[in-house]
Tab-separated table of C-alpha atoms in Angstrom:
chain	number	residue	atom	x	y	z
A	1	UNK	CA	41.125	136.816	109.113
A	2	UNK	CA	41.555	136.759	104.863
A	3	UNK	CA	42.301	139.604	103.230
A	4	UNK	CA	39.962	139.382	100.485
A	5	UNK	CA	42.100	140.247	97.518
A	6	UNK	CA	44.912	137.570	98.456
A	7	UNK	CA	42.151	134.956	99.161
A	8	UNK	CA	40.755	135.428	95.510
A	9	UNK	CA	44.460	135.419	93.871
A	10	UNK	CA	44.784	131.572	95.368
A	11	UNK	CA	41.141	130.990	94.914
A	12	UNK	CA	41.991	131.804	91.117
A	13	UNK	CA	44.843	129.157	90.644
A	14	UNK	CA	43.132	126.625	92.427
A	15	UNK	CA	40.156	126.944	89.863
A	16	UNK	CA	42.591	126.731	86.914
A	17	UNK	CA	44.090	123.779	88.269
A	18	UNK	CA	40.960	122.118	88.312
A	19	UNK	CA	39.650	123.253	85.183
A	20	UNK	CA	43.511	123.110	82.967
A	21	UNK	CA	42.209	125.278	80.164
A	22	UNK	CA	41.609	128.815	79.570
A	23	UNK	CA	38.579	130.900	81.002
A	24	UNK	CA	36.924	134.318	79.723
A	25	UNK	CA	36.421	136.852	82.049
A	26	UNK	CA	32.851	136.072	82.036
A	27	UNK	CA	32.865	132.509	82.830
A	28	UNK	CA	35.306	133.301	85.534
A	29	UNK	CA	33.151	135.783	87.231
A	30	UNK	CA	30.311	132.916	86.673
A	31	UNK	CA	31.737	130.073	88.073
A	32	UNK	CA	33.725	131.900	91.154
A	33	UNK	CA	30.809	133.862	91.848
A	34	UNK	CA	32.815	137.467	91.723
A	35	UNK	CA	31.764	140.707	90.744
A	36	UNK	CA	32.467	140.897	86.288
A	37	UNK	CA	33.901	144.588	87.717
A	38	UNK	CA	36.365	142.521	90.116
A	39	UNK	CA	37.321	140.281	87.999
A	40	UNK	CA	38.414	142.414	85.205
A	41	UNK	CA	40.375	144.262	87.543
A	42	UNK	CA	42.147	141.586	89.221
A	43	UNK	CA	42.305	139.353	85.795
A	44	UNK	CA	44.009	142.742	84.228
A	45	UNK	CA	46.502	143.246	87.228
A	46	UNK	CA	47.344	139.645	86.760
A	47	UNK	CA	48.122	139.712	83.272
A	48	UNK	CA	49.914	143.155	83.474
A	49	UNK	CA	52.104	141.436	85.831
A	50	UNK	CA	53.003	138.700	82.874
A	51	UNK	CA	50.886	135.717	85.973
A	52	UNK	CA	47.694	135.381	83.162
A	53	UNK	CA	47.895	135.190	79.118
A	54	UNK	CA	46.152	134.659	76.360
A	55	UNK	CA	47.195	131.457	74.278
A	56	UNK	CA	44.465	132.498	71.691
A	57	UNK	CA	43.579	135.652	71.029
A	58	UNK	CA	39.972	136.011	72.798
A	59	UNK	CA	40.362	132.519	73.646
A	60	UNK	CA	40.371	133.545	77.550
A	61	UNK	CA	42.883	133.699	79.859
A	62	UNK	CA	45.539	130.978	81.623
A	63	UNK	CA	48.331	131.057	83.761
A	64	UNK	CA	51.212	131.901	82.586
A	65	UNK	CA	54.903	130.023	83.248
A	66	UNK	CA	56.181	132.829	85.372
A	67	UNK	CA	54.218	130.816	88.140
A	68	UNK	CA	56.085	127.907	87.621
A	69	UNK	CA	59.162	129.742	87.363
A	70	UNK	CA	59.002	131.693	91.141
A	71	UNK	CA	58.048	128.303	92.777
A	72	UNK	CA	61.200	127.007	91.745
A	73	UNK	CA	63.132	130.135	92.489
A	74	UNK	CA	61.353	129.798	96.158
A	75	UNK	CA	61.252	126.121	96.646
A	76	UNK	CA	64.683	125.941	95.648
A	77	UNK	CA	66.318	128.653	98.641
A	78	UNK	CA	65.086	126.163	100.896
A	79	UNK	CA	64.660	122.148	99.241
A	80	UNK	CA	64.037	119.057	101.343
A	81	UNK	CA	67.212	117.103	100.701
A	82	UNK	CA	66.862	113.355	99.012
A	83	UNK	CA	67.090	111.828	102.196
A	84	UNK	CA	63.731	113.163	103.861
A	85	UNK	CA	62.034	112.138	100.268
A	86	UNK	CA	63.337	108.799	100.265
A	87	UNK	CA	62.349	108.274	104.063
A	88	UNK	CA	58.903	109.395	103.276
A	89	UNK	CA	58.832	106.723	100.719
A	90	UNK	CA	59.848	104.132	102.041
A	91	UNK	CA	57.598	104.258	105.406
A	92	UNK	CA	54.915	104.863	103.549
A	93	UNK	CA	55.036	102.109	101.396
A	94	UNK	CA	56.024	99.754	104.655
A	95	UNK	CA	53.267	101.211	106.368
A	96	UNK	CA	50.943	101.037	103.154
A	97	UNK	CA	49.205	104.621	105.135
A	98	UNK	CA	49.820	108.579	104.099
A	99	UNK	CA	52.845	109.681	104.879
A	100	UNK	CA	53.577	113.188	105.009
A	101	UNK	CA	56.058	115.817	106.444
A	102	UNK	CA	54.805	119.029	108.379
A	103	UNK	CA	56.413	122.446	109.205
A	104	UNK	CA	54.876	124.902	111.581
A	105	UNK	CA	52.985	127.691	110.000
A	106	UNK	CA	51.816	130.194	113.261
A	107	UNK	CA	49.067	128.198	115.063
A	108	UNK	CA	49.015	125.412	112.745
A	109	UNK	CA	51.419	123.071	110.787
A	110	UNK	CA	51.501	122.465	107.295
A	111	UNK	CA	51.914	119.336	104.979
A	112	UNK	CA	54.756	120.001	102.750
A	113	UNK	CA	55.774	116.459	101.552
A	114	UNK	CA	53.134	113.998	101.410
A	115	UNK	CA	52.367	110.660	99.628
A	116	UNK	CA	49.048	109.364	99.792
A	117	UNK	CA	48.202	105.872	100.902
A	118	UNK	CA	46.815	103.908	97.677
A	119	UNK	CA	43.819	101.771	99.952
A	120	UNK	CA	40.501	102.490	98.757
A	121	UNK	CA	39.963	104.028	102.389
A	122	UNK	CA	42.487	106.630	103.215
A	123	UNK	CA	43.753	109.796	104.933
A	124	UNK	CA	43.245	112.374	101.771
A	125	UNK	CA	46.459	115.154	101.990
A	126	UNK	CA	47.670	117.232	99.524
A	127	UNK	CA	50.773	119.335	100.206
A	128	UNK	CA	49.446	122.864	101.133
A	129	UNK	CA	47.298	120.922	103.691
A	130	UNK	CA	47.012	122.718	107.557
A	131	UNK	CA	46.028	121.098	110.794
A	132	UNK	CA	45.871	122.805	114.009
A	133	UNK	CA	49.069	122.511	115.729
A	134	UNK	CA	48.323	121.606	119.284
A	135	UNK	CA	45.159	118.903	118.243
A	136	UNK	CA	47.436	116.881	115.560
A	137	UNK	CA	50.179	114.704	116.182
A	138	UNK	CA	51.952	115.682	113.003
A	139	UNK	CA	51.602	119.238	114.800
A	140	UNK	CA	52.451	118.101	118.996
A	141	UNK	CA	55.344	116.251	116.884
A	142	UNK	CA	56.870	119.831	116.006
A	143	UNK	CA	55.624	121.775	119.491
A	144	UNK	CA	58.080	119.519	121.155
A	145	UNK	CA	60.752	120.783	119.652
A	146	UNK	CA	60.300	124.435	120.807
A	147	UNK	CA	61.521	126.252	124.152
A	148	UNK	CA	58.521	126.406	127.173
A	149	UNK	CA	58.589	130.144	125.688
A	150	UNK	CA	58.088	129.683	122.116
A	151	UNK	CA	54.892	127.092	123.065
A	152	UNK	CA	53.675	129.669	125.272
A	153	UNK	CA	53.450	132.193	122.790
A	154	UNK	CA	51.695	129.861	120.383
A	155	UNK	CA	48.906	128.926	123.186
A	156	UNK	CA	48.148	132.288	123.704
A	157	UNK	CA	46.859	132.805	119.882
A	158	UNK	CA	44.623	129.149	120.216
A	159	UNK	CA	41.268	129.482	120.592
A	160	UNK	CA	40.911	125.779	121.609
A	161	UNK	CA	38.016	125.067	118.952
A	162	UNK	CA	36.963	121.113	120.212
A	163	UNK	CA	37.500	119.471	116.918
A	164	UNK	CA	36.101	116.367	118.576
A	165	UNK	CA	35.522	114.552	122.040
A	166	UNK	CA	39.644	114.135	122.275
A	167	UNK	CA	40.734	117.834	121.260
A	168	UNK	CA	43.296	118.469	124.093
A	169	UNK	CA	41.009	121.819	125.202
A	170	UNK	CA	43.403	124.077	127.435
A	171	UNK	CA	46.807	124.485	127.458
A	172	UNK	CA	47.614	122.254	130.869
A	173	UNK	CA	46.245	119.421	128.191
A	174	UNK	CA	48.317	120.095	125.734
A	175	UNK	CA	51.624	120.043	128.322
A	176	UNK	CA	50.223	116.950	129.502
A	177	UNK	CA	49.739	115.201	125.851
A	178	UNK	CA	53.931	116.566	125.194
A	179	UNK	CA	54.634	114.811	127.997
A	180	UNK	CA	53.121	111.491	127.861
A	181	UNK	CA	54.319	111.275	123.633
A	182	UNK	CA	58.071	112.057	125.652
A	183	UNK	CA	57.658	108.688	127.936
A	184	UNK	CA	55.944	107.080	125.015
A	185	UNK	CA	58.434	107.878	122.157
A	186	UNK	CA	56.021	109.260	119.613
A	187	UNK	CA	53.391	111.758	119.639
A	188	UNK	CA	49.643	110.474	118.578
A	189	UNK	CA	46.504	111.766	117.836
A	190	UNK	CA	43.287	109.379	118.032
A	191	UNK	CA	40.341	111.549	115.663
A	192	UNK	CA	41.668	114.862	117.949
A	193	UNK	CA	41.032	116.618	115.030
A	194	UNK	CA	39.463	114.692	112.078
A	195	UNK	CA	37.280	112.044	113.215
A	196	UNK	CA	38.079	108.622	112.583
A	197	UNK	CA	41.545	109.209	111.858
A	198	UNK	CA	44.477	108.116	113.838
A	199	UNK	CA	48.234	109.650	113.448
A	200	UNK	CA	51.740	108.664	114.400
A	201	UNK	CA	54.234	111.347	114.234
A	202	UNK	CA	57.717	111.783	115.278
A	203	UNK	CA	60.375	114.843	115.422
A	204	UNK	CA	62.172	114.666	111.459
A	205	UNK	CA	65.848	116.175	112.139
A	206	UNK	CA	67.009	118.494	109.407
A	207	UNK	CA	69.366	121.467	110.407
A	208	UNK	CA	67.849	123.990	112.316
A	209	UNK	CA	64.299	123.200	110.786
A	210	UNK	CA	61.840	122.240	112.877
A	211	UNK	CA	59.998	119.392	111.135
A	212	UNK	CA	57.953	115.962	111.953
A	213	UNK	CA	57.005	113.105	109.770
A	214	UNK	CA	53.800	111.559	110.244
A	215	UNK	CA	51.567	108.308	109.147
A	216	UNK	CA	47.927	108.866	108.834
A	217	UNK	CA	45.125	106.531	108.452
A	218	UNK	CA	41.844	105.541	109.437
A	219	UNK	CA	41.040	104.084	112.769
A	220	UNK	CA	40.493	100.579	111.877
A	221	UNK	CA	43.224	100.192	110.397
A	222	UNK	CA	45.647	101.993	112.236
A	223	UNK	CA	44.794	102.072	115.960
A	224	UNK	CA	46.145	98.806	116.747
A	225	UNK	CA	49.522	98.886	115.015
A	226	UNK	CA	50.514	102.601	116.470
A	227	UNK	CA	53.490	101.302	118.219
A	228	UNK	CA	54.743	99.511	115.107
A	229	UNK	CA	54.012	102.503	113.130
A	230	UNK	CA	56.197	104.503	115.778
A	231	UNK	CA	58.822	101.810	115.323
A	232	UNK	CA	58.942	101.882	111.688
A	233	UNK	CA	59.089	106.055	111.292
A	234	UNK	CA	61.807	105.728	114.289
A	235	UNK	CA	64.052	102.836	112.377
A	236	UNK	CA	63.603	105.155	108.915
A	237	UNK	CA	64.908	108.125	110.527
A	238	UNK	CA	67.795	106.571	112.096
A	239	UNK	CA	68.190	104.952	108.278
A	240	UNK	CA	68.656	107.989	107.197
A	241	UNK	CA	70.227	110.230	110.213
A	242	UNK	CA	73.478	110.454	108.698
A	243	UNK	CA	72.433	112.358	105.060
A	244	UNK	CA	69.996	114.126	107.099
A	245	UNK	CA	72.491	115.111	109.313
A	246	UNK	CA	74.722	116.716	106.903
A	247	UNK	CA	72.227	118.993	105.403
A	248	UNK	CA	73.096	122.464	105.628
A	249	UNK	CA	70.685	124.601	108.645
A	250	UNK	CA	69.670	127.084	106.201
């Protein structure tokens, strides 16, 4: 469930950073579609707040620094060290696929590091993007590293929405998928939850933080080489294992 106000906050910056100049208040409320009494109000809370300014005087508003400024202040309590970046780069230019690393965020798991495959064809990720965690690989890759308890109270908030004909659709079916990616040695997905798409995604070990790297591309492409895919995330991390290693847990 969105609460409506917090939706329309994020709706806000998204529009901004497709548009990357200032808006009125009226074309604002025109091209989101909200109320002109709405806007004003949230537009003025914003701007009270030093988020929104004017770089010309009735020249509409933009977003100001301060944005800029508490992203840094938050990504910065919390960084992904060098090493994870450089592993991400290098197996996704070996792999020539997207390349991203998840976290968990409540029933789903979140891209937080990604670089995009440059084919013409090609899994589209941004960071900020979500995928169910029990019908993604990137996602399984993550549920395997919590306790029988901590997965249990995850299942019980699924609804088990069938994304597609291989959605694992119960929670016996997600056990068994945990299992066989165990005996296997990396945890795939084949279109579970975006058709056509395969992924290859392995446990990333950083501290404490519970994180998996993943390849993603289309079907065609991808389906026959998951095992070297596997191999090649699985030699990168051990690359890397020792600077990865060493990064503080918190």
């Amino acid at each position: 469930m969105q609460v409506k106000q917090a939706a329309n906050v994020l709706e806000l910056l998204e529009f901004f950073a497709r548009r990357q100049r200032p808006a009125t208040l009226a074309e604002l409320s025109d091209e989101l579609g909200w109320p002109r009494s709405s806007t004003f109000n949230l537009i003025g809370t914003l701007a009270e707040k030093g988020y929104l300014y004017e770089p010309r005087v009735r020249g509409g508003y933009y977003p100001s620094p301060r944005w800029l400024a508490m992203a840094q202040a938050v990504s910065q309590a919390e960084p992904l060290p060098e090493a994870a970046l450089l592993l991400v780069a290098e197996v996704a230019e070996e792999t020539g696929e997207t390349t991203a690393i998840g976290a968990p965020s409540g029933i789903h798991t979140m891209w937080i590091h990604v670089i995009e495959s440059t084919a013409p064809i090609r899994y589209f990720g941004r960071v900020g993007h979500r995928l169910p965690i029990h019908a993604s690989s990137t996602g399984r890759a993550i549920l395997a590293q919590y306790s029988f308890a901590e997965r249990q109270a995850v299942y019980r908030k699924l609804s088990f929405e069938r994304y597609s004909p291989t959605t694992p659709m119960s929670i016996d079916a997600v056990e068994a998928e945990l299992r066989r990616s165990a005996a296997r040695g990396y945890h795939f997905s084949n279109g579970d939850f975006s058709k056509d798409l395969v992924g290859v995604a392995l446990p990333l070990p950083i501290g404490q933080r519970r994180l998996s790297i993943v390849v993603a591309g289309p079907q065609f492409r991808c389906l026959d080489r998951v095992p070297a895919i596997a191999e090649t995330i699985r030699s990168g991390i051990a690359r890397f294992a020792a600077d990865l290693e060493t990064m503080p847990s918190d």
